[in-house]
Short mmCIF file of C-alpha atoms in Angstrom, two decimals:
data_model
loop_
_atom_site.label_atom_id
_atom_site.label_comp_id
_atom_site.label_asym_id
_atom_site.label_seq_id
_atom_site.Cartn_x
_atom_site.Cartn_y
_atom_site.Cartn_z
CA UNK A 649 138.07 361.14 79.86
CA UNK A 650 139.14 357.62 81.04
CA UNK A 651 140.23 355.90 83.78
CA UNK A 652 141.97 352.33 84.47
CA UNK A 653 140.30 349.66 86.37
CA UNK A 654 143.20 349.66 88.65
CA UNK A 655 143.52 353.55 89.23
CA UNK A 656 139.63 353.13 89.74
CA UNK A 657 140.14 350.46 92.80
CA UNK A 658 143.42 352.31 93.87
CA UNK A 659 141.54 355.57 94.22
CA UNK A 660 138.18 354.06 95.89
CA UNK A 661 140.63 351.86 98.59
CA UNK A 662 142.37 355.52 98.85
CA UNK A 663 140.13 358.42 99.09
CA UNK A 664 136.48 356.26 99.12
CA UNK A 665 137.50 353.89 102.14
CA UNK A 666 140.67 355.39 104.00
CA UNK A 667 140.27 358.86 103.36
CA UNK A 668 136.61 358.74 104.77
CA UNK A 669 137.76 356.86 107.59
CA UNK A 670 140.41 359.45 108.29
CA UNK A 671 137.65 361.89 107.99
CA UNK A 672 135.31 360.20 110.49
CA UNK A 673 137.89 360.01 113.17
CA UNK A 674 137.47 363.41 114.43
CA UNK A 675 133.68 362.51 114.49
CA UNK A 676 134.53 359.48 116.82
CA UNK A 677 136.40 361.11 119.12
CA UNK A 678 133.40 363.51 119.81
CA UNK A 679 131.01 360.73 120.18
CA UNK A 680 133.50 359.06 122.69
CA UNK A 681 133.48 362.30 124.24
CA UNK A 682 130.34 363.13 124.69
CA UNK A 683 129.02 359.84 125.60
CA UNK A 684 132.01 359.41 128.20
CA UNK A 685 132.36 362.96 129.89
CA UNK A 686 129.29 364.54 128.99
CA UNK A 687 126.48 361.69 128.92
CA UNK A 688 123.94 361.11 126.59
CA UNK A 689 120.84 363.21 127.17
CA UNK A 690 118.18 361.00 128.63
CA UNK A 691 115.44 362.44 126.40
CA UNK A 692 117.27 361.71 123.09
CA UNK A 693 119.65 358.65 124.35
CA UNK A 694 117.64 356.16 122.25
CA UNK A 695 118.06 357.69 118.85
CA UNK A 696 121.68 359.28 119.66
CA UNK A 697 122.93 356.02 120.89
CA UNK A 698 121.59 354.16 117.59
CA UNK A 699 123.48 356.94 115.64
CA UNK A 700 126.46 356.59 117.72
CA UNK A 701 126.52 352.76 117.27
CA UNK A 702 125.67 353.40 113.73
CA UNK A 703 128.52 355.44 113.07
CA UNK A 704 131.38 353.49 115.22
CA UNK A 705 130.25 350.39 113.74
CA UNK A 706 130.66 351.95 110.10
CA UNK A 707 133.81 353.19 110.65
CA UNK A 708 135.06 350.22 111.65
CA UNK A 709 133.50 348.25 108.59
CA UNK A 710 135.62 351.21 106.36
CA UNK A 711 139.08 350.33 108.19
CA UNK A 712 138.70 346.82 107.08
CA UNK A 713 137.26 347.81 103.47
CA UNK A 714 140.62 349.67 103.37
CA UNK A 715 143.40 347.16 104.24
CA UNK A 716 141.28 344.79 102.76
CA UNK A 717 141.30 345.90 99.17
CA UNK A 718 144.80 347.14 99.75
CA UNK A 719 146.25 343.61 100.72
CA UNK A 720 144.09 341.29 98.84
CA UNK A 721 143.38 343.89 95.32
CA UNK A 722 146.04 346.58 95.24
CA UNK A 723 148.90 345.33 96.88
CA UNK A 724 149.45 341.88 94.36
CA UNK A 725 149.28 344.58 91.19
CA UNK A 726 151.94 346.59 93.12
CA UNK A 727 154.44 343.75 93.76
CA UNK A 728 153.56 341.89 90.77
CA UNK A 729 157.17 340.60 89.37
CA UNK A 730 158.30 341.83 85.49
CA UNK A 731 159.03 339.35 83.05
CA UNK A 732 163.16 339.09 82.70
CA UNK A 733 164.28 341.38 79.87
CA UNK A 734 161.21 344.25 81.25
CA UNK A 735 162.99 347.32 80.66
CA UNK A 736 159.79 349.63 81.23
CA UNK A 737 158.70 349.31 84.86
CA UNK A 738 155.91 351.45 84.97
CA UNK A 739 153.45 348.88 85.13
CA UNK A 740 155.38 346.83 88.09
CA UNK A 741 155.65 349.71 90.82
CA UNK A 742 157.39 347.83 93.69
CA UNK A 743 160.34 346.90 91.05
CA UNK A 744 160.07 350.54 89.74
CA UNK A 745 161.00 352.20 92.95
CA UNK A 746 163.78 349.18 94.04
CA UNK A 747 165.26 350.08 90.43
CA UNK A 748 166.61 353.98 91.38
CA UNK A 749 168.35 354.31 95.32
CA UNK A 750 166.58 357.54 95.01
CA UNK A 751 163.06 355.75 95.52
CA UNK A 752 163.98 352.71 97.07
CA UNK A 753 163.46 353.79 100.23
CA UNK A 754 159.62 354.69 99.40
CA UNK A 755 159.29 350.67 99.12
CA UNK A 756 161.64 349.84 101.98
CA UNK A 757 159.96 352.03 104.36
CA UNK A 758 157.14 353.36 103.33
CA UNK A 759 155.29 350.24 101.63
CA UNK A 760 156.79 347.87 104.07
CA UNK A 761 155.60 349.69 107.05
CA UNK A 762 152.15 350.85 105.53
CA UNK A 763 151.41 347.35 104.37
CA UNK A 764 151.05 345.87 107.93
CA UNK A 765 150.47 348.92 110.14
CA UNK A 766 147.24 349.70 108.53
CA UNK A 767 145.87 346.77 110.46
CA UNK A 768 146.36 347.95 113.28
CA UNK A 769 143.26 350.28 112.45
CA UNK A 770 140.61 347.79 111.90
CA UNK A 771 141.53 345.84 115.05
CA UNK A 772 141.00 349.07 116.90
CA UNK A 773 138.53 350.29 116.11
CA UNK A 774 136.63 347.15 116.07
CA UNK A 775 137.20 346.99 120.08
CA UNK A 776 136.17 350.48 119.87
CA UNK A 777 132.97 349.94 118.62
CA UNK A 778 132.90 347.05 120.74
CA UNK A 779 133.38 348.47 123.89
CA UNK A 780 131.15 351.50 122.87
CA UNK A 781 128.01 349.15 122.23
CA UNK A 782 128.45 347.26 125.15
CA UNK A 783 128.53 349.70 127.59
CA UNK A 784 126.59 352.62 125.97
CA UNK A 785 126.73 355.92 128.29
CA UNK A 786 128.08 353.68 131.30
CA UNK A 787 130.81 354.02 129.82
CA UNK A 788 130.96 357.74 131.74
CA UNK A 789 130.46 355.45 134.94
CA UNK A 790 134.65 353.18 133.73
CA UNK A 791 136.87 356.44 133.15
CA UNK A 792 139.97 354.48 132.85
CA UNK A 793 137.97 352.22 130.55
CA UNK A 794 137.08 355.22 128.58
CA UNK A 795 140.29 356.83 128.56
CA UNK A 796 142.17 353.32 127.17
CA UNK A 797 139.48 353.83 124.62
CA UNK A 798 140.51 356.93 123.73
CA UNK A 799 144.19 356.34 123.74
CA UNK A 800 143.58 353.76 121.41
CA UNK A 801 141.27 355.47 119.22
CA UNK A 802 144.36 357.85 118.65
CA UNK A 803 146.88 354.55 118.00
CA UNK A 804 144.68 353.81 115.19
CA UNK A 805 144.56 357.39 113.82
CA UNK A 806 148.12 357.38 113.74
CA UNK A 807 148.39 354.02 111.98
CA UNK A 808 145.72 355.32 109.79
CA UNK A 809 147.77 358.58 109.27
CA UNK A 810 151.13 356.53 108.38
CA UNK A 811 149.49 354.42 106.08
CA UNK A 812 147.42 356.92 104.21
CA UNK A 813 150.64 359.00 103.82
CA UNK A 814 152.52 356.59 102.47
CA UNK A 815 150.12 355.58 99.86
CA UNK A 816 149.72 358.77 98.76
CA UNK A 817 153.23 359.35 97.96
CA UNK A 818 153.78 355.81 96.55
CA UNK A 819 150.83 356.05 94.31
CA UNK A 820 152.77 359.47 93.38
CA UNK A 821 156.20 358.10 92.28
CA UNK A 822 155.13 354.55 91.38
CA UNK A 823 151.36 354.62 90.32
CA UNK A 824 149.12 351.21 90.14
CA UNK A 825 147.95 351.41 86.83
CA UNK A 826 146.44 349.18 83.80
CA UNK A 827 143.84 347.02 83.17
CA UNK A 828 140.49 347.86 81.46
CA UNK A 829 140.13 351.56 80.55
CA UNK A 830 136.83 352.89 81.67
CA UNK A 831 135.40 355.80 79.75
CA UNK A 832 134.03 358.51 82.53
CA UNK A 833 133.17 360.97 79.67
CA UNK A 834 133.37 361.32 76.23
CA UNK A 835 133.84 364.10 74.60
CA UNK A 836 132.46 366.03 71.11
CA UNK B 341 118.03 351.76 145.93
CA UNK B 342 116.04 352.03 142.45
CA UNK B 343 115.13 348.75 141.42
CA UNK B 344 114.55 349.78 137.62
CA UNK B 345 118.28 351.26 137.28
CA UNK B 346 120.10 349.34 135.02
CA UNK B 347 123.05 347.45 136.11
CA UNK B 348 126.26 348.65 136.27
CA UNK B 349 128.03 346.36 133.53
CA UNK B 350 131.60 345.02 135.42
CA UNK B 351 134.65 346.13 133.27
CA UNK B 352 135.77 343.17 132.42
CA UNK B 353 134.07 342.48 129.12
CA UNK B 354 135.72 346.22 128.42
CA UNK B 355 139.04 345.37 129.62
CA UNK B 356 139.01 342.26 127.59
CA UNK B 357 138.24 343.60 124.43
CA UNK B 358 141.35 346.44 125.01
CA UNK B 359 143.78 343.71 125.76
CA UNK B 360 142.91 341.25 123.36
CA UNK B 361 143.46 344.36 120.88
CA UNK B 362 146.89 344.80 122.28
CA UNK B 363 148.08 341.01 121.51
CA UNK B 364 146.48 341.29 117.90
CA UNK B 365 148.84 344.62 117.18
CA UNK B 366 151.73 343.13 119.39
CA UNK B 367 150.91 339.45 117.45
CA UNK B 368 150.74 341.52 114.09
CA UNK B 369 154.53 342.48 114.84
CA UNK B 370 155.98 339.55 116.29
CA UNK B 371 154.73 337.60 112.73
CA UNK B 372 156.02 340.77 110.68
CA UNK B 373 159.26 340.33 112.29
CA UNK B 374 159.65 336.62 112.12
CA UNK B 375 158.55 336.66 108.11
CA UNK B 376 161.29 338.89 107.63
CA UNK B 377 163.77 337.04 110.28
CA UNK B 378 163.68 333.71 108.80
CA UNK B 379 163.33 332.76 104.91
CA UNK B 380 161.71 329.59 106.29
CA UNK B 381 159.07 331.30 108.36
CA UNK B 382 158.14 333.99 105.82
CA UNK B 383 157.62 331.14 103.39
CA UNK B 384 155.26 329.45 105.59
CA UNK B 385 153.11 332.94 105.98
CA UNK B 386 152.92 332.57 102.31
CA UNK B 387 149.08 331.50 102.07
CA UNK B 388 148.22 332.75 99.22
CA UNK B 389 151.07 333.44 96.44
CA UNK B 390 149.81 337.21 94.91
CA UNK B 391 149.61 338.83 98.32
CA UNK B 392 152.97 336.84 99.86
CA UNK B 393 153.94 336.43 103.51
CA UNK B 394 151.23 339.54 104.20
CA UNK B 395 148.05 337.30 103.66
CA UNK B 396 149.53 335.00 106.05
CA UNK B 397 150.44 337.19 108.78
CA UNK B 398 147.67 339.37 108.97
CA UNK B 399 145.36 335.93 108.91
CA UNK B 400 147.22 334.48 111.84
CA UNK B 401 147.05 337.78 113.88
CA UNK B 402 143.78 337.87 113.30
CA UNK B 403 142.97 334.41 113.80
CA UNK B 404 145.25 335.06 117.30
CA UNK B 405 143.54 338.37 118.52
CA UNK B 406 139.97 336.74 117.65
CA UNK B 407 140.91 333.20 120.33
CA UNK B 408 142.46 336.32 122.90
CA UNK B 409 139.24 338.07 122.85
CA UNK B 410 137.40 335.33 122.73
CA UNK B 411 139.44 333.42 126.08
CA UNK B 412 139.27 336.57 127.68
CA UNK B 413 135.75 337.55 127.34
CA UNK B 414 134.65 334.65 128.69
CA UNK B 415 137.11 334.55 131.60
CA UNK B 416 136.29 338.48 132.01
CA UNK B 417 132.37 338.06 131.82
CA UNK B 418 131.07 339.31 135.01
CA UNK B 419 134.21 340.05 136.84
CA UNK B 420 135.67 343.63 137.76
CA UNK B 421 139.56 343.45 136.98
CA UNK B 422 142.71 345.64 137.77
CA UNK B 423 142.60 347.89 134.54
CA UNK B 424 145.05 349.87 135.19
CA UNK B 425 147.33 346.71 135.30
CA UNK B 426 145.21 345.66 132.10
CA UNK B 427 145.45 348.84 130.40
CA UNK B 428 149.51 349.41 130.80
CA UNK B 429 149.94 345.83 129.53
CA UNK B 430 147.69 346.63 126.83
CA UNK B 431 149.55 349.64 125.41
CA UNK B 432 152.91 348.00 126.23
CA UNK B 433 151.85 345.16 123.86
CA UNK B 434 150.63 348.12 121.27
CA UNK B 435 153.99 349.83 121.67
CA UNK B 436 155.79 346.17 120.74
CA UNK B 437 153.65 346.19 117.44
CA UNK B 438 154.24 349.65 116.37
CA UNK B 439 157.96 348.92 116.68
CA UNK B 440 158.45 345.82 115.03
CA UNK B 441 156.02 346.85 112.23
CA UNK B 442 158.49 349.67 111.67
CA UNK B 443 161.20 348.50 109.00
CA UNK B 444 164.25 350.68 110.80
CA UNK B 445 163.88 349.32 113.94
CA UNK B 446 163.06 345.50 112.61
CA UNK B 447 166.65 345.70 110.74
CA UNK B 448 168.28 347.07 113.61
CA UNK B 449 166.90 344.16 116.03
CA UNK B 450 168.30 341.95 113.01
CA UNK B 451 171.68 343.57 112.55
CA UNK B 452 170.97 344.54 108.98
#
């Protein structure tokens, strides 16, 4: 059983960083929640804030891991150029998909609004985090602050969302592939 | 009055932190569109060659919503402001970067 080094990185900037991200969110929304409407228990507010902080903070370190690897690792393989005379474009997806007006539009839209939407999540959720640390369970005490907060907690879900989506589906019809292959398992 | 309560923080620090988010998704947008606008300017975003005008538009956004946050913060410190004013500007400028990160409506703004 092997595995690329690219499909490696493509799958850990996929479902390691983003898809755990997209996974947390519901988690951060009920730690806005419950710090902003509810209030943090005074008996436990030490430990549950830490955890709180803890887990804002890390989410926000995974939305840049994401667009990170994805602009500065993934996304050079995908729009690397063919040689003239390439005839098999399975190793240069961006020219792959712009070769057949069936796919094109998987580029056109997809990659080209994925590429710089996705930022949109580590900026958030950054001020998230942000805004979270600094004001703690006062937070209850700014509702509109609290409700921005939430608002765009959900903006960078939805970026998120798009993004993720769309590199699902391009990694389907125009896969980042080669390199080094890695053996996982060997068998008899 | 209890003298050991903490503080109540001001929400300016807060507010700052939302807007200066809104200019680095609005900023994001604005750079997308320009790259894509104007040969010349998407050339100039080129900072480094394997990633194309991308590296240099998500650097400059960032480098832009960093300087906002970091202006406004300190304006913002210990002041109360008019967040509802704040917020709606915030989201507008959220709602400008959504749509001119969205390929459709970026050709349609160019006549494509």
């Amino acid at each position: 059983m092997e595995i690329s080094v690219r499909d490696l990185i493509t799958v850990l900037h996929g479902m390691g960083f983003g898809t755990l991200f997209m996974m947390a969110f519901s988690g951060a929304i009920g730690v806005i929640y419950v710090t902003a409407f509810v209030g943090i228990q005074p008996v436990a507010s030490r430990w549950t804030t830490l955890m709180f902080r803890f887990y804002l903070i890390s989410m926000a370190a995974l939305a840049w891991l994401t667009v990170l690897s994805g602009a500065y690792i993934i996304y050079p393989w995908y729009r690397a150029k063919p040689p003239a005379g390439t005839t098999d474009l399975s190793g240069f997806p961006r020219s792959l998909l712009l070769s057949n007006p069936h796919t094109a539009g998987w580029h056109n839209l997809g990659m080209e609004w994925k590429e710089n939407v996705a930022w949109f999540a580590p900026i958030v959720m950054t001020m998230v985090a942000f805004v979270f640390i600094k004001y703690g369970p006062q937070i209850a005490l700014h509702r509109q602050l609290r409700n921005a907060v939430l608002g765009f907690t959900a903006v960078a879900f939805l970026a998120a969302a798009i993004a993720g989506g769309f590199g699902a589906f391009l990694n389907k019809y125009a896969p980042v592939r080669g390199g080094h292959e890695i053996i996982l398992f060997q068998a008899d | 009055m209890n003298p050991t309560a903490p503080r109540q923080l001001p929400n300016g620090p807060g507010a700052a932190a939302i807007l200066a988010a809104g200019i680095g998704c609005a900023t994001l947008g604005v750079f997308d569109l320009a790259s894509d606008a104007s040969p010349a300017i998407g050339r100039a975003f080129v900072f480094w060659q394997p990633t194309g005008t991308l590296s240099g538009v998500t650097v400059c956004a960032i480098v832009v919503w960093l300087l906002a946050w970091l202006v406004l913060s300190r304006r913002w410190a210990e002041r109360n402001v008019n967040l509802t004013g704040v917020t709606l500007v915030a989201f507008s400028l959220l709602a400008v970067g959504l749509a001119f990160t969205f390929p459709p409506f970026m050709d349609l703004l160019q006549g494509k």
